[in-house]
C-alpha positions as semicolon CSV with decimal commas, in nm:
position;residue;x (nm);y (nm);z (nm)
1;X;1,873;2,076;6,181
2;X;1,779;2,457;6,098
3;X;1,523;2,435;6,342
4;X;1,678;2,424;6,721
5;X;1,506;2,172;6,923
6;X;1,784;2,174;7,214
7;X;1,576;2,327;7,464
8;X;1,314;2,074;7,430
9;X;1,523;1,758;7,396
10;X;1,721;1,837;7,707
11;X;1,404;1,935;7,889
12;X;1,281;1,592;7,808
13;X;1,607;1,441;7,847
14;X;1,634;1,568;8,209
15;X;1,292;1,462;8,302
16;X;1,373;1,118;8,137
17;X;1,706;1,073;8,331
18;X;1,501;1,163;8,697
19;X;1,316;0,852;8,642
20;X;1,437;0,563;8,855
21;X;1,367;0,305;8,589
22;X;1,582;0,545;8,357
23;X;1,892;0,407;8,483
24;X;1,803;0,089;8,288
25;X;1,797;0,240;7,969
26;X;2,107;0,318;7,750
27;X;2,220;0,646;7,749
28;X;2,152;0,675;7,339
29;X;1,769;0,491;7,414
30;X;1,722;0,788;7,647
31;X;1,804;1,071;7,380
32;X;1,569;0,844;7,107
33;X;1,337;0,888;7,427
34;X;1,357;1,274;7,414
35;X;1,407;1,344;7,059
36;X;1,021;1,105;6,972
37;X;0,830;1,374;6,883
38;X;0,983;1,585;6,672
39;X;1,165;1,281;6,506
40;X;0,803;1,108;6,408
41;X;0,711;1,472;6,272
42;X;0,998;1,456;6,026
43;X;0,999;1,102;5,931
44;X;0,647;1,153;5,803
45;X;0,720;1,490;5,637
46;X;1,009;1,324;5,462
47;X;0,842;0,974;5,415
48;X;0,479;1,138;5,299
49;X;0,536;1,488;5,167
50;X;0,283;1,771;5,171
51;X;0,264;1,818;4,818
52;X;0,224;1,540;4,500
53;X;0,460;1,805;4,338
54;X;0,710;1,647;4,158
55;X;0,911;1,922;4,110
56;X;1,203;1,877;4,410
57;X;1,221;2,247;4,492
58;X;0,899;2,285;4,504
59;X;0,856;1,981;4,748
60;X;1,140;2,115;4,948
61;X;0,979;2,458;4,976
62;X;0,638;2,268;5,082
63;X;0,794;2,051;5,348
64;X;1,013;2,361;5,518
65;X;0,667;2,558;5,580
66;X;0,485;2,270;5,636
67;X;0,779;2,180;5,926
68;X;0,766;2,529;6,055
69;X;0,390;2,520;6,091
70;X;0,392;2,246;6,280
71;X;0,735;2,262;6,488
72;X;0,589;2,683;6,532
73;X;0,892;2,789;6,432
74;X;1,091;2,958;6,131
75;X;1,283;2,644;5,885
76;X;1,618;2,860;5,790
77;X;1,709;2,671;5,549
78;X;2,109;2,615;5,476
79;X;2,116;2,637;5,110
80;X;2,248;2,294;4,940
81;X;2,383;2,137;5,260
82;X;2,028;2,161;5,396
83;X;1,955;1,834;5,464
84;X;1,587;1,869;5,295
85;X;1,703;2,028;5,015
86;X;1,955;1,746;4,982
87;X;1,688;1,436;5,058
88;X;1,416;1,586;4,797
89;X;1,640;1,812;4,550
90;X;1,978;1,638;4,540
91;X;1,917;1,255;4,638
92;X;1,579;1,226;4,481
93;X;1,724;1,352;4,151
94;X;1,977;1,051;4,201
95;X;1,748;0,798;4,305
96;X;1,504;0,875;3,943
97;X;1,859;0,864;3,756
98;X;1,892;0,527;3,898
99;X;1,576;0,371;3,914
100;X;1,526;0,097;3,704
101;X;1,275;0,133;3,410
């Protein structure tokens, strides 16, 4: 992702894995564990996005300063193999070519 959450998720993950009761969770349960946050930010962003724009650049541009806002920190984005601009500019152009109607 553009935005570099590492820090964060293996701050978590380390406080996570001190836990006793840790050892009884899978190794991947652990990093959903540490990665929560930021992942329920995202899904809703992507799932619900700022903007009834329908134009997919323009609702790509919305969501990467809406993300930044809230994750306080710069979206770079990575051109077309962003994986917003891909979700809301190249899949969602697919997904109206192939909706049924």
């Amino acid at each position: 992702m553009p935005i570099d959450l590492g820090k964060e998720w293996t701050d978590r993950l380390d406080r996570v894995e001190a836990l006793a009761v840790s050892k009884k969770i899978s190794a991947e349960d652990r990093s959903h564990l540490a990665a929560f946050p930021e992942v329920v930010v995202l899904t809703h962003l992507i799932l619900d996005p700022p903007t009834p724009a329908l134009d997919p650049k323009e609702l790509c541009l919305a969501t990467t300063a809406e993300l930044s806002r809230r994750f306080a920190r710069i979206y770079t984005t990575l051109g077309t193999q962003d994986p917003l601009y891909r979700r809301f500019c190249l899949y969602r152009e697919r997904d109206f070519r192939e909706a049924p109607g």
